[in-house]
CSV table of C-alpha atoms in Angstrom, one decimal:
chain,number,residue,atom,x,y,z
A,10,MET,CA,19.4,-23.0,-10.8
A,11,ILE,CA,21.0,-20.0,-12.5
A,12,LEU,CA,24.2,-20.3,-14.4
A,13,GLY,CA,26.7,-17.7,-13.1
A,14,ALA,CA,24.4,-16.2,-10.5
A,15,LEU,CA,26.2,-14.5,-7.7
A,16,ILE,CA,25.4,-15.4,-4.1
A,17,LEU,CA,24.4,-13.1,-1.4
A,18,SER,CA,25.7,-14.5,1.8
A,19,GLY,CA,26.1,-13.5,5.4
A,20,PHE,CA,23.2,-11.1,5.3
A,21,SER,CA,21.3,-12.6,8.1
A,22,SER,CA,24.1,-11.8,10.6
A,23,GLY,CA,24.8,-8.5,9.1
A,24,VAL,CA,22.2,-6.5,11.0
A,25,SER,CA,23.4,-7.7,14.4
A,26,THR,CA,26.9,-6.5,14.0
A,27,VAL,CA,26.0,-2.9,14.2
A,28,ASN,CA,24.9,-1.0,17.2
A,29,ALA,CA,23.3,-3.9,18.8
A,30,GLY,CA,23.0,-4.0,22.6
A,31,MET,CA,21.8,-1.5,25.0
A,32,ARG,CA,22.4,2.3,24.8
A,33,ASP,CA,22.1,4.2,28.1
A,34,THR,CA,19.4,6.7,27.1
A,35,ARG,CA,18.2,7.2,30.7
A,36,SER,CA,21.5,8.7,31.9
A,37,ILE,CA,21.6,11.1,29.0
A,38,TYR,CA,18.1,12.4,29.9
A,39,LYS,CA,19.0,12.7,33.6
A,40,ALA,CA,22.3,14.5,32.9
A,41,LEU,CA,20.5,16.9,30.6
A,42,PHE,CA,17.8,17.6,33.1
A,43,ILE,CA,20.4,18.3,35.8
A,44,TYR,CA,22.1,20.8,33.5
A,45,ASN,CA,18.8,22.4,32.9
A,46,PHE,CA,18.0,22.6,36.6
A,47,ALA,CA,21.3,24.4,37.0
A,48,THR,CA,20.2,27.0,34.5
A,49,LEU,CA,16.7,27.4,35.9
A,50,VAL,CA,17.4,27.7,39.6
A,51,ASP,CA,18.8,30.9,41.2
A,52,TRP,CA,21.4,30.5,43.9
A,53,PRO,CA,22.1,33.2,46.5
A,54,SER,CA,24.8,35.6,45.5
A,55,GLU,CA,27.5,34.0,47.6
A,56,TYR,CA,27.1,30.8,45.6
A,57,ARG,CA,27.7,32.6,42.3
A,58,LYS,CA,31.5,32.7,42.5
A,59,GLY,CA,34.1,30.0,42.3
A,60,ASP,CA,33.3,26.7,40.6
A,61,PHE,CA,29.8,25.5,40.1
A,62,ILE,CA,29.9,22.0,41.7
A,63,ILE,CA,27.6,19.3,40.5
A,64,GLY,CA,28.0,16.3,42.9
A,65,VAL,CA,26.8,12.8,42.3
A,66,TYR,CA,26.4,10.6,45.4
A,67,GLY,CA,26.4,7.0,44.4
A,68,ASN,CA,28.7,4.2,43.2
A,69,GLY,CA,29.7,3.7,39.6
A,70,ASN,CA,26.9,5.8,38.3
A,71,SER,CA,26.4,6.4,34.6
A,72,VAL,CA,24.7,9.8,35.1
A,73,HIS,CA,28.0,10.9,36.7
A,74,SER,CA,29.9,9.7,33.6
A,75,GLU,CA,27.5,11.6,31.4
A,76,LEU,CA,27.9,14.8,33.4
A,77,LEU,CA,31.6,14.4,33.5
A,78,LYS,CA,31.8,13.8,29.8
A,79,LYS,CA,29.6,16.7,28.7
A,80,TYR,CA,29.7,19.4,31.3
A,81,ASN,CA,32.9,19.2,33.4
A,82,GLY,CA,35.0,22.3,32.8
A,83,LYS,CA,32.3,24.0,30.8
A,84,ALA,CA,30.9,27.4,31.8
A,85,ILE,CA,27.6,28.1,33.3
A,86,GLY,CA,27.2,31.9,33.6
A,87,ALA,CA,30.5,33.2,35.0
A,88,GLN,CA,31.3,29.9,36.7
A,89,ASN,CA,33.0,26.8,35.6
A,90,ILE,CA,31.2,23.5,36.2
A,91,THR,CA,33.1,20.9,38.2
A,92,VAL,CA,31.5,17.4,38.4
A,93,LYS,CA,32.3,15.3,41.4
A,94,LYS,CA,31.4,11.9,42.6
A,95,TYR,CA,31.0,10.8,46.2
A,96,ASN,CA,30.8,7.3,47.6
A,97,SER,CA,29.8,8.4,51.1
A,98,ILE,CA,28.5,11.6,52.7
A,99,SER,CA,31.8,12.1,54.5
A,100,GLU,CA,33.5,12.5,51.2
A,101,ILE,CA,31.6,15.7,50.6
A,102,LYS,CA,34.0,18.5,51.7
A,103,THR,CA,32.7,21.4,49.7
A,104,VAL,CA,29.0,22.2,49.5
A,105,PRO,CA,27.9,21.3,46.0
A,106,HIS,CA,25.5,23.6,44.2
A,107,ILE,CA,23.7,20.5,43.0
A,108,LEU,CA,23.8,17.1,44.8
A,109,TYR,CA,22.2,14.3,42.9
A,110,LEU,CA,21.6,11.2,45.0
A,111,THR,CA,21.4,8.2,42.7
A,112,GLU,CA,18.5,5.8,43.0
A,113,GLU,CA,20.4,3.5,45.3
A,114,LYS,CA,21.5,6.4,47.5
A,115,SER,CA,18.3,8.3,47.5
A,116,ASP,CA,17.3,6.9,50.9
A,117,LYS,CA,20.1,8.9,52.4
A,118,ILE,CA,18.2,12.1,51.7
A,119,THR,CA,17.1,12.6,55.2
A,120,SER,CA,20.7,12.7,56.6
A,121,VAL,CA,21.9,14.7,53.6
A,122,SER,CA,19.1,17.2,53.9
A,123,SER,CA,19.8,17.8,57.6
A,124,LYS,CA,23.5,18.1,57.0
A,125,TYR,CA,22.9,20.8,54.4
A,126,SER,CA,19.8,22.4,56.0
A,127,ARG,CA,21.4,25.8,56.0
A,128,LYS,CA,23.2,25.5,52.7
A,129,SER,CA,21.9,26.3,49.3
A,130,SER,CA,22.4,22.9,47.7
A,131,LEU,CA,19.8,21.7,45.2
A,132,LEU,CA,19.1,18.2,46.4
A,133,ILE,CA,17.9,15.8,43.8
A,134,THR,CA,16.6,12.3,44.5
A,135,GLU,CA,15.1,9.5,42.5
A,136,LYS,CA,12.5,7.7,44.5
A,137,GLU,CA,8.8,8.0,44.9
A,138,GLY,CA,7.6,10.2,47.8
A,139,TYR,CA,11.1,11.6,48.6
A,140,LEU,CA,10.0,15.3,48.3
A,141,ASN,CA,8.5,14.6,51.8
A,142,LYS,CA,12.0,13.6,53.0
A,143,GLY,CA,13.8,16.7,52.1
A,144,SER,CA,14.4,16.4,48.4
A,145,ILE,CA,13.9,19.6,46.3
A,146,ILE,CA,13.7,17.8,42.9
A,147,ASN,CA,12.8,14.2,42.6
A,148,PHE,CA,13.1,12.3,39.3
A,149,VAL,CA,10.0,10.3,38.6
A,150,ILE,CA,8.6,8.3,35.6
A,151,ASP,CA,5.4,9.9,34.4
A,152,ARG,CA,3.2,6.8,34.0
A,153,LYS,CA,0.4,8.9,32.6
A,154,LYS,CA,2.5,10.1,29.7
A,155,ASN,CA,4.1,7.2,28.1
A,156,ASN,CA,6.5,6.5,31.0
A,157,LYS,CA,8.4,9.7,30.2
A,158,GLN,CA,11.3,10.7,32.4
A,159,SER,CA,10.1,13.6,34.5
A,160,TYR,CA,10.5,15.3,37.8
A,161,GLU,CA,8.6,16.7,40.7
A,162,ILE,CA,9.5,19.8,42.7
A,163,SER,CA,9.1,21.0,46.3
A,164,LYS,CA,9.1,24.7,46.3
A,165,ILE,CA,8.9,24.6,50.1
A,166,ASN,CA,12.1,22.6,50.3
A,167,ALA,CA,13.7,25.0,47.8
A,168,LYS,CA,12.8,28.0,49.9
A,169,LYS,CA,14.4,26.3,53.0
A,170,HIS,CA,17.6,26.2,51.0
A,171,LYS,CA,17.2,29.7,49.7
A,172,LEU,CA,16.8,28.6,46.1
A,173,VAL,CA,14.5,30.2,43.6
A,174,ILE,CA,13.0,27.9,41.0
A,175,ALA,CA,12.1,29.4,37.6
A,176,SER,CA,8.4,29.1,36.6
A,177,LYS,CA,9.6,27.3,33.4
A,178,LEU,CA,10.9,24.5,35.5
A,179,THR,CA,7.8,24.2,37.6
A,180,SER,CA,5.5,24.4,34.6
A,181,LEU,CA,6.8,21.1,33.2
A,182,ALA,CA,7.0,19.3,36.5
A,183,VAL,CA,4.7,16.3,37.2
A,184,LYS,CA,3.9,17.7,40.6
A,185,VAL,CA,4.8,20.9,42.5
A,186,VAL,CA,4.6,21.1,46.2
A,187,GLU,CA,4.0,24.8,47.0
B,26,MET,CA,30.8,-26.1,-15.2
B,27,ASN,CA,29.4,-29.0,-17.3
B,28,ARG,CA,26.5,-26.9,-18.3
B,29,LEU,CA,28.7,-24.1,-19.4
B,30,LYS,CA,30.6,-26.5,-21.6
B,31,ASN,CA,27.4,-27.8,-23.1
B,32,ILE,CA,26.3,-24.3,-23.9
B,33,LEU,CA,29.6,-23.5,-25.5
B,34,LEU,CA,29.3,-26.6,-27.6
B,35,VAL,CA,25.8,-25.7,-28.6
B,36,VAL,CA,26.9,-22.2,-29.5
B,37,THR,CA,29.8,-23.6,-31.6
B,38,PHE,CA,27.4,-26.0,-33.3
B,39,ILE,CA,24.9,-23.3,-34.1
B,40,LEU,CA,27.6,-21.0,-35.5
B,41,ILE,CA,29.2,-23.7,-37.6
B,42,SER,CA,25.7,-24.4,-38.9
B,43,VAL,CA,25.2,-20.7,-39.7
B,44,GLY,CA,28.3,-20.9,-41.9
B,45,GLY,CA,26.6,-23.8,-43.7
B,46,TYR,CA,23.8,-21.5,-44.9
B,47,ALA,CA,26.2,-19.5,-46.9
B,48,GLN,CA,24.4,-16.3,-46.0
B,49,ASN,CA,26.8,-13.6,-46.8
B,50,TYR,CA,26.5,-11.2,-43.9
B,51,THR,CA,25.9,-13.9,-41.3
B,52,ALA,CA,28.9,-15.9,-42.5
B,53,LYS,CA,31.1,-12.9,-42.4
B,54,ALA,CA,29.9,-11.9,-39.0
B,55,TYR,CA,30.6,-15.4,-37.8
B,56,LYS,CA,34.2,-15.3,-39.1
B,57,PHE,CA,34.8,-12.1,-37.1
B,58,TYR,CA,33.1,-13.6,-34.1
B,59,GLN,CA,35.3,-16.6,-34.2
B,60,VAL,CA,38.4,-14.5,-34.0
B,61,LYS,CA,36.8,-12.3,-31.3
B,62,GLN,CA,36.5,-9.2,-33.5
B,63,PHE,CA,33.1,-8.5,-32.1
B,64,ASP,CA,32.8,-4.9,-33.4
B,65,SER,CA,33.4,-6.1,-37.0
B,66,ALA,CA,31.1,-9.0,-36.4
B,67,MET,CA,28.4,-6.6,-35.2
B,68,LEU,CA,28.6,-4.6,-38.5
B,69,TYR,CA,27.9,-7.7,-40.5
B,70,ILE,CA,25.3,-9.2,-38.3
B,71,ASP,CA,23.4,-5.9,-38.2
B,72,SER,CA,23.3,-6.0,-42.0
B,73,ALA,CA,22.2,-9.7,-41.9
B,74,VAL,CA,19.2,-8.9,-39.7
B,75,VAL,CA,17.9,-6.3,-42.1
B,76,SER,CA,18.4,-8.6,-45.0
B,77,ILE,CA,15.1,-10.3,-46.1
B,78,ASP,CA,17.0,-13.5,-46.9
B,79,GLU,CA,19.0,-13.8,-43.7
B,80,SER,CA,16.7,-12.3,-41.1
B,81,LYS,CA,14.3,-15.3,-41.4
B,82,TYR,CA,16.8,-17.6,-39.8
B,83,SER,CA,16.8,-18.1,-36.1
B,84,LYS,CA,20.5,-18.7,-36.1
B,85,THR,CA,21.2,-15.3,-37.6
B,86,TRP,CA,19.4,-13.7,-34.7
B,87,GLN,CA,21.1,-16.0,-32.2
B,88,LEU,CA,24.5,-14.9,-33.6
B,89,ARG,CA,23.5,-11.3,-33.3
B,90,GLY,CA,22.6,-12.0,-29.6
B,91,VAL,CA,25.9,-13.6,-28.8
B,92,VAL,CA,27.9,-10.9,-30.6
B,93,TYR,CA,26.1,-8.1,-28.7
B,94,ARG,CA,26.4,-10.0,-25.5
B,95,ASN,CA,30.1,-10.1,-26.0
B,96,LEU,CA,30.2,-6.3,-26.7
B,97,GLU,CA,28.4,-5.4,-23.5
B,98,ALA,CA,31.5,-5.0,-21.5
B,99,LYS,CA,32.9,-2.5,-24.0
B,100,HIS,CA,29.8,-0.6,-25.0
B,101,GLY,CA,27.5,-0.8,-22.0
B,102,ILE,CA,24.2,-2.3,-20.9
B,103,LYS,CA,22.3,-1.1,-24.0
B,104,TYR,CA,24.1,-3.9,-25.8
B,105,ARG,CA,22.8,-6.5,-23.4
B,106,GLU,CA,19.3,-5.2,-24.2
B,107,ILE,CA,19.9,-5.6,-27.9
B,108,ALA,CA,21.3,-9.1,-27.3
B,109,LEU,CA,18.1,-10.0,-25.4
B,110,GLN,CA,15.9,-8.6,-28.1
B,111,SER,CA,17.9,-10.6,-30.7
B,112,PHE,CA,17.4,-13.8,-28.8
B,113,LEU,CA,13.7,-13.1,-28.5
B,114,GLU,CA,13.6,-12.5,-32.3
B,115,ALA,CA,15.5,-15.8,-32.7
B,116,ARG,CA,12.8,-17.5,-30.8
B,117,LYS,CA,10.1,-15.8,-32.8
B,118,VAL,CA,11.4,-16.9,-36.1
B,119,ASP,CA,12.1,-20.4,-34.8
B,120,THR,CA,8.5,-21.4,-35.6
B,121,LEU,CA,9.3,-25.2,-35.3
B,122,ASN,CA,10.9,-24.7,-31.9
B,123,GLU,CA,14.0,-26.3,-33.3
B,124,PHE,CA,16.3,-24.2,-31.1
B,125,LYS,CA,14.0,-23.7,-28.1
B,126,LEU,CA,16.3,-25.1,-25.5
B,127,GLU,CA,19.3,-23.2,-26.7
B,128,ILE,CA,17.5,-19.9,-27.0
B,129,ASP,CA,16.0,-20.3,-23.6
B,130,SER,CA,19.4,-21.0,-22.3
B,131,TYR,CA,20.8,-17.8,-24.0
B,132,ILE,CA,18.0,-15.8,-22.5
B,133,GLU,CA,18.4,-17.2,-19.0
B,134,ASN,CA,22.1,-16.7,-18.9
B,135,LEU,CA,21.8,-13.2,-20.3
B,136,ASN,CA,19.1,-12.3,-17.9
B,137,VAL,CA,21.1,-13.5,-15.0
B,138,ARG,CA,23.4,-10.6,-15.6
B,139,TYR,CA,20.7,-8.3,-14.2
B,140,TYR,CA,20.6,-10.4,-11.1
B,141,ASN,CA,24.3,-10.3,-10.8
B,142,ASP,CA,24.3,-6.5,-11.3
B,143,ALA,CA,21.8,-6.3,-8.4
B,144,VAL,CA,24.0,-8.5,-6.2
B,145,ASN,CA,27.1,-6.6,-7.1
B,146,ASN,CA,25.5,-3.3,-6.3
B,147,VAL,CA,24.5,-4.6,-2.9
B,148,LEU,CA,28.0,-6.0,-2.2
B,149,SER,CA,29.8,-2.8,-3.4
B,150,GLY,CA,27.5,-0.5,-1.5
B,151,ASN,CA,25.8,1.0,-4.6
B,152,LEU,CA,22.5,0.5,-2.8
B,153,GLU,CA,20.4,3.1,-4.5
B,154,LYS,CA,20.9,1.2,-7.8
B,155,ALA,CA,20.5,-2.3,-6.5
B,156,GLU,CA,16.8,-2.9,-6.7
B,157,GLN,CA,16.1,-1.9,-10.3
B,158,PRO,CA,18.2,-4.6,-12.0
B,159,TYR,CA,16.7,-7.2,-9.7
B,160,LEU,CA,13.2,-6.1,-10.8
B,161,THR,CA,14.3,-6.2,-14.4
B,162,TYR,CA,15.6,-9.7,-13.9
B,163,LYS,CA,12.3,-10.9,-12.4
B,164,GLN,CA,10.2,-9.2,-15.0
B,165,ASN,CA,12.3,-10.7,-17.9
B,166,TYR,CA,12.1,-14.1,-16.3
B,167,TRP,CA,8.3,-13.9,-16.1
B,168,ALA,CA,8.0,-12.4,-19.5
B,169,TYR,CA,10.4,-14.6,-21.4
B,170,LEU,CA,11.1,-17.8,-19.4
B,171,ASP,CA,8.5,-18.8,-17.0
B,172,GLU,CA,5.5,-16.8,-16.2
B,173,ASN,CA,4.8,-18.9,-13.1
B,174,LYS,CA,8.2,-18.7,-11.6
B,175,ASP,CA,8.0,-18.3,-7.8
B,176,PHE,CA,10.5,-15.7,-6.6
B,177,ASN,CA,9.5,-15.6,-3.0
B,178,ALA,CA,12.5,-17.4,-1.6
B,179,ILE,CA,14.9,-15.3,-3.8
B,180,ASP,CA,13.0,-12.1,-2.9
B,181,ILE,CA,13.5,-12.9,0.8
B,182,GLN,CA,17.2,-13.4,0.3
B,183,PHE,CA,17.7,-10.4,-1.9
B,184,TYR,CA,15.6,-7.9,0.2
B,185,ASN,CA,17.1,-9.1,3.5
B,186,ALA,CA,20.6,-8.5,2.0
B,187,LEU,CA,19.7,-5.1,0.6
B,188,ALA,CA,18.0,-4.0,3.8
B,189,SER,CA,21.0,-5.2,5.9
B,190,ALA,CA,23.4,-3.3,3.7
B,191,TRP,CA,21.3,-0.2,4.2
B,192,PHE,CA,21.3,-0.8,7.9
B,193,LYS,CA,25.0,-1.2,8.0
B,194,ARG,CA,25.5,2.1,6.3
B,195,ASN,CA,24.3,3.9,9.4
B,196,THR,CA,27.8,3.8,10.8
B,197,LEU,CA,29.2,5.5,7.8
B,198,VAL,CA,26.9,8.5,7.4
B,199,GLU,CA,26.4,11.8,9.2
B,200,SER,CA,23.6,11.9,11.7
B,201,GLY,CA,21.4,13.9,9.2
B,202,GLU,CA,21.4,11.0,6.8
B,203,LYS,CA,20.7,8.3,9.2
B,204,LYS,CA,16.9,8.7,8.9
B,205,THR,CA,17.1,7.9,5.2
B,206,VAL,CA,19.4,5.0,5.8
B,207,TYR,CA,17.1,3.4,8.4
B,208,SER,CA,14.0,4.2,6.3
B,209,ASN,CA,15.4,2.2,3.5
B,210,ALA,CA,16.4,-0.6,5.7
B,211,ILE,CA,12.9,-0.7,7.2
B,212,ARG,CA,11.3,-0.5,3.7
B,213,TYR,CA,13.2,-3.4,2.3
B,214,PHE,CA,12.9,-5.6,5.5
B,215,GLY,CA,9.2,-4.8,5.1
B,216,LYS,CA,9.2,-6.4,1.7
B,217,VAL,CA,10.5,-9.6,3.3
B,218,LEU,CA,7.8,-9.5,5.9
B,219,ALA,CA,5.1,-9.0,3.2
B,220,ILE,CA,6.2,-12.4,1.9
B,221,ASP,CA,6.9,-14.1,5.2
B,222,SER,CA,5.8,-12.4,8.4
B,223,THR,CA,7.8,-14.9,10.4
B,224,ASN,CA,11.1,-14.1,8.9
B,225,TYR,CA,13.5,-13.6,11.9
B,226,SER,CA,16.1,-11.4,10.2
B,227,ALA,CA,13.5,-8.9,8.8
B,228,ASN,CA,11.6,-8.7,12.2
B,229,TYR,CA,14.9,-8.2,14.0
B,230,GLY,CA,16.1,-5.7,11.4
B,231,ILE,CA,13.1,-3.5,11.6
B,232,GLY,CA,13.0,-3.6,15.4
B,233,ILE,CA,16.6,-2.7,15.8
B,234,SER,CA,16.4,0.0,13.1
B,235,TYR,CA,13.6,1.7,15.1
B,236,TYR,CA,15.5,1.2,18.3
B,237,ASN,CA,18.7,2.7,16.9
B,238,GLN,CA,16.8,5.7,15.6
B,239,GLY,CA,15.2,6.3,19.0
B,240,ALA,CA,18.6,6.0,20.7
B,241,ASP,CA,20.2,8.3,18.0
B,242,VAL,CA,17.6,11.0,18.7
B,243,VAL,CA,18.4,10.9,22.4
B,244,GLU,CA,22.2,10.8,21.9
B,245,GLY,CA,21.9,13.6,19.4
B,246,MET,CA,20.5,16.1,21.8
B,247,ASP,CA,22.8,19.1,22.2
B,248,PRO,CA,23.9,19.1,25.9
B,249,PHE,CA,23.7,22.9,26.2
B,250,SER,CA,21.0,24.2,23.9
B,251,THR,CA,18.4,21.5,24.6
B,252,ASP,CA,16.0,23.2,27.0
B,253,ILE,CA,13.5,21.6,29.2
B,254,GLU,CA,10.6,21.9,26.6
B,255,GLU,CA,12.8,20.4,23.9
B,256,ILE,CA,13.7,17.4,26.2
B,257,ASP,CA,9.9,16.8,26.4
B,258,ARG,CA,9.5,16.9,22.7
B,259,ILE,CA,12.5,14.6,22.1
B,260,GLN,CA,11.2,12.2,24.6
B,261,ASN,CA,7.9,12.0,22.7
B,262,GLU,CA,9.8,11.4,19.5
B,263,SER,CA,12.1,8.7,20.9
B,264,ILE,CA,9.3,6.9,22.7
B,265,GLU,CA,7.4,6.7,19.5
B,266,LEU,CA,10.4,5.1,17.7
B,267,PHE,CA,11.0,2.7,20.6
B,268,LYS,CA,7.4,1.7,20.6
B,269,SER,CA,7.5,1.2,16.8
B,270,GLY,CA,10.4,-1.2,17.2
B,271,GLU,CA,9.0,-3.2,20.1
B,272,PRO,CA,6.5,-5.5,18.3
B,273,TYR,CA,9.1,-6.4,15.7
B,274,LEU,CA,11.6,-7.4,18.3
B,275,LYS,CA,9.0,-9.2,20.3
B,276,LYS,CA,8.1,-11.2,17.1
B,277,ALA,CA,11.8,-11.9,16.4
B,278,PHE,CA,12.1,-13.2,20.0
B,279,GLU,CA,9.1,-15.3,19.6
B,280,ILE,CA,10.6,-16.8,16.4
B,281,ASN,CA,14.1,-17.3,17.9
B,282,PRO,CA,14.2,-16.9,21.7
B,283,ASN,CA,17.8,-18.1,21.9
B,284,GLU,CA,19.3,-15.3,19.8
B,285,LYS,CA,21.2,-13.1,22.1
B,286,GLU,CA,21.0,-10.0,19.8
B,287,VAL,CA,17.2,-9.9,20.0
B,288,VAL,CA,17.3,-10.2,23.8
B,289,GLU,CA,19.8,-7.3,23.8
B,290,GLY,CA,17.5,-5.3,21.6
B,291,LEU,CA,14.4,-5.9,23.8
B,292,THR,CA,16.5,-5.1,27.0
B,293,GLY,CA,17.5,-1.8,25.3
B,294,ILE,CA,13.9,-1.0,24.2
B,295,TYR,CA,12.3,-1.6,27.6
B,296,TYR,CA,15.1,0.2,29.4
B,297,SER,CA,14.6,3.2,27.2
B,298,LEU,CA,10.8,3.0,27.6
B,299,ASN,CA,11.2,3.0,31.4
B,300,GLU,CA,9.3,-0.3,31.5
B,301,ASP,CA,11.3,-1.8,34.4
B,302,LYS,CA,9.4,-5.1,34.8
B,303,GLU,CA,10.0,-6.1,31.1
B,304,TYR,CA,13.5,-4.6,31.2
B,305,GLU,CA,14.5,-6.7,34.2
B,306,TYR,CA,13.1,-9.8,32.7
B,307,PHE,CA,15.2,-9.4,29.5
B,308,GLN,CA,18.2,-8.2,31.4
B,309,GLN,CA,18.1,-11.4,33.5
B,310,LEU,CA,17.7,-13.5,30.4
B,311,LEU,CA,20.7,-11.7,28.9
B,312,ASN,CA,22.8,-12.2,31.9
B,313,LYS,CA,22.0,-16.0,31.8
B,314,MET,CA,23.0,-16.0,28.1
B,315,GLU,CA,26.3,-14.3,28.9
B,316,GLU,CA,27.1,-16.7,31.7
């Protein structure tokens, strides 16, 4: 048609070569929430020395990878964050400040909760109704607000573990059990 | 190639004929043109076109057009414009349409340089300057060659290419510039959809541009300074972007359900939107495609 016209080729496949595929946004949010929980919860004085341990109970979990990548070795107050991963309850030797039970391991909350009933460990789960089973913070999806990643809190359970939760944290929770 | 040869033959014929008119300036210009001394040829042909005797001949203006066309590389695009105006004048004085085919051919082949500029700008990454020469090419075509020319197919090809080039740039720029890059990609893919709403590439391109922006917003959160209220704000922002991309990816999937990239895109969008039912559906589909 046109003498000497250049040809634009390969454009249709050009878009797909960049950043296609899934990016794990869920894990980023959860890891950031967990870090924020660490800053908005008060532990008893005996827990404010040594490393600040964030444990993840569950296999091959990407939240663990996020925590490890972004927070391991970093300071929170006067403590250094250590991120650990456990595949079974028996692997947990030192009481973690925070113990996040992945969705697949959340049903172990009852046994974890009883094992740490006298310890100040912030137990986080990820299944509906699990505040009733001993969890202190439970990750939920807020269906009323565009499916946002959110959380619910049991202040009763927090008190049992001698943890004090900042009002800023409770004010943005989907549900707070007093 | 044959067409090029024909054009060269026509040019030669015309220029030989010009010599036959024994017009002083034109003949002298032609002699310099023959030996490729285009600057000297320009001096004489510019005198010829202001001469009452010589400016009435179409061939004088045609020679001026080819001289200026040859000088473009040395003196810049302004000379292309003068060449075009010369060919138009050549057509104007050709009242008997004696040289219509030749002049149209000159104009078409000169005008295609604007198209080539546009394409070269896309290919070389000079994206900000890519659209204007393309628009000039089209406007000239309608004004001087064929007012009914349908550019839809070429528009689709050009704007898809330009949008894709903008999209690809996202890997090369700092995070602060990504919004501009994606906005341009979406704008140009949008021009394709305005012509053909069922174009797969444009639907996919817009969908994935929104998806990437949403994911960029999430990945860009500072791990230490993003407080709980800021997370909430960022979730609102990213959800809006994911939701903006969703209908375009769904449309692309409708057009081409066997394309893995669009299934990946939808899997990512529904995962990020926490819509598990849809996410699982597309994840399973993706797994089957990868088997």
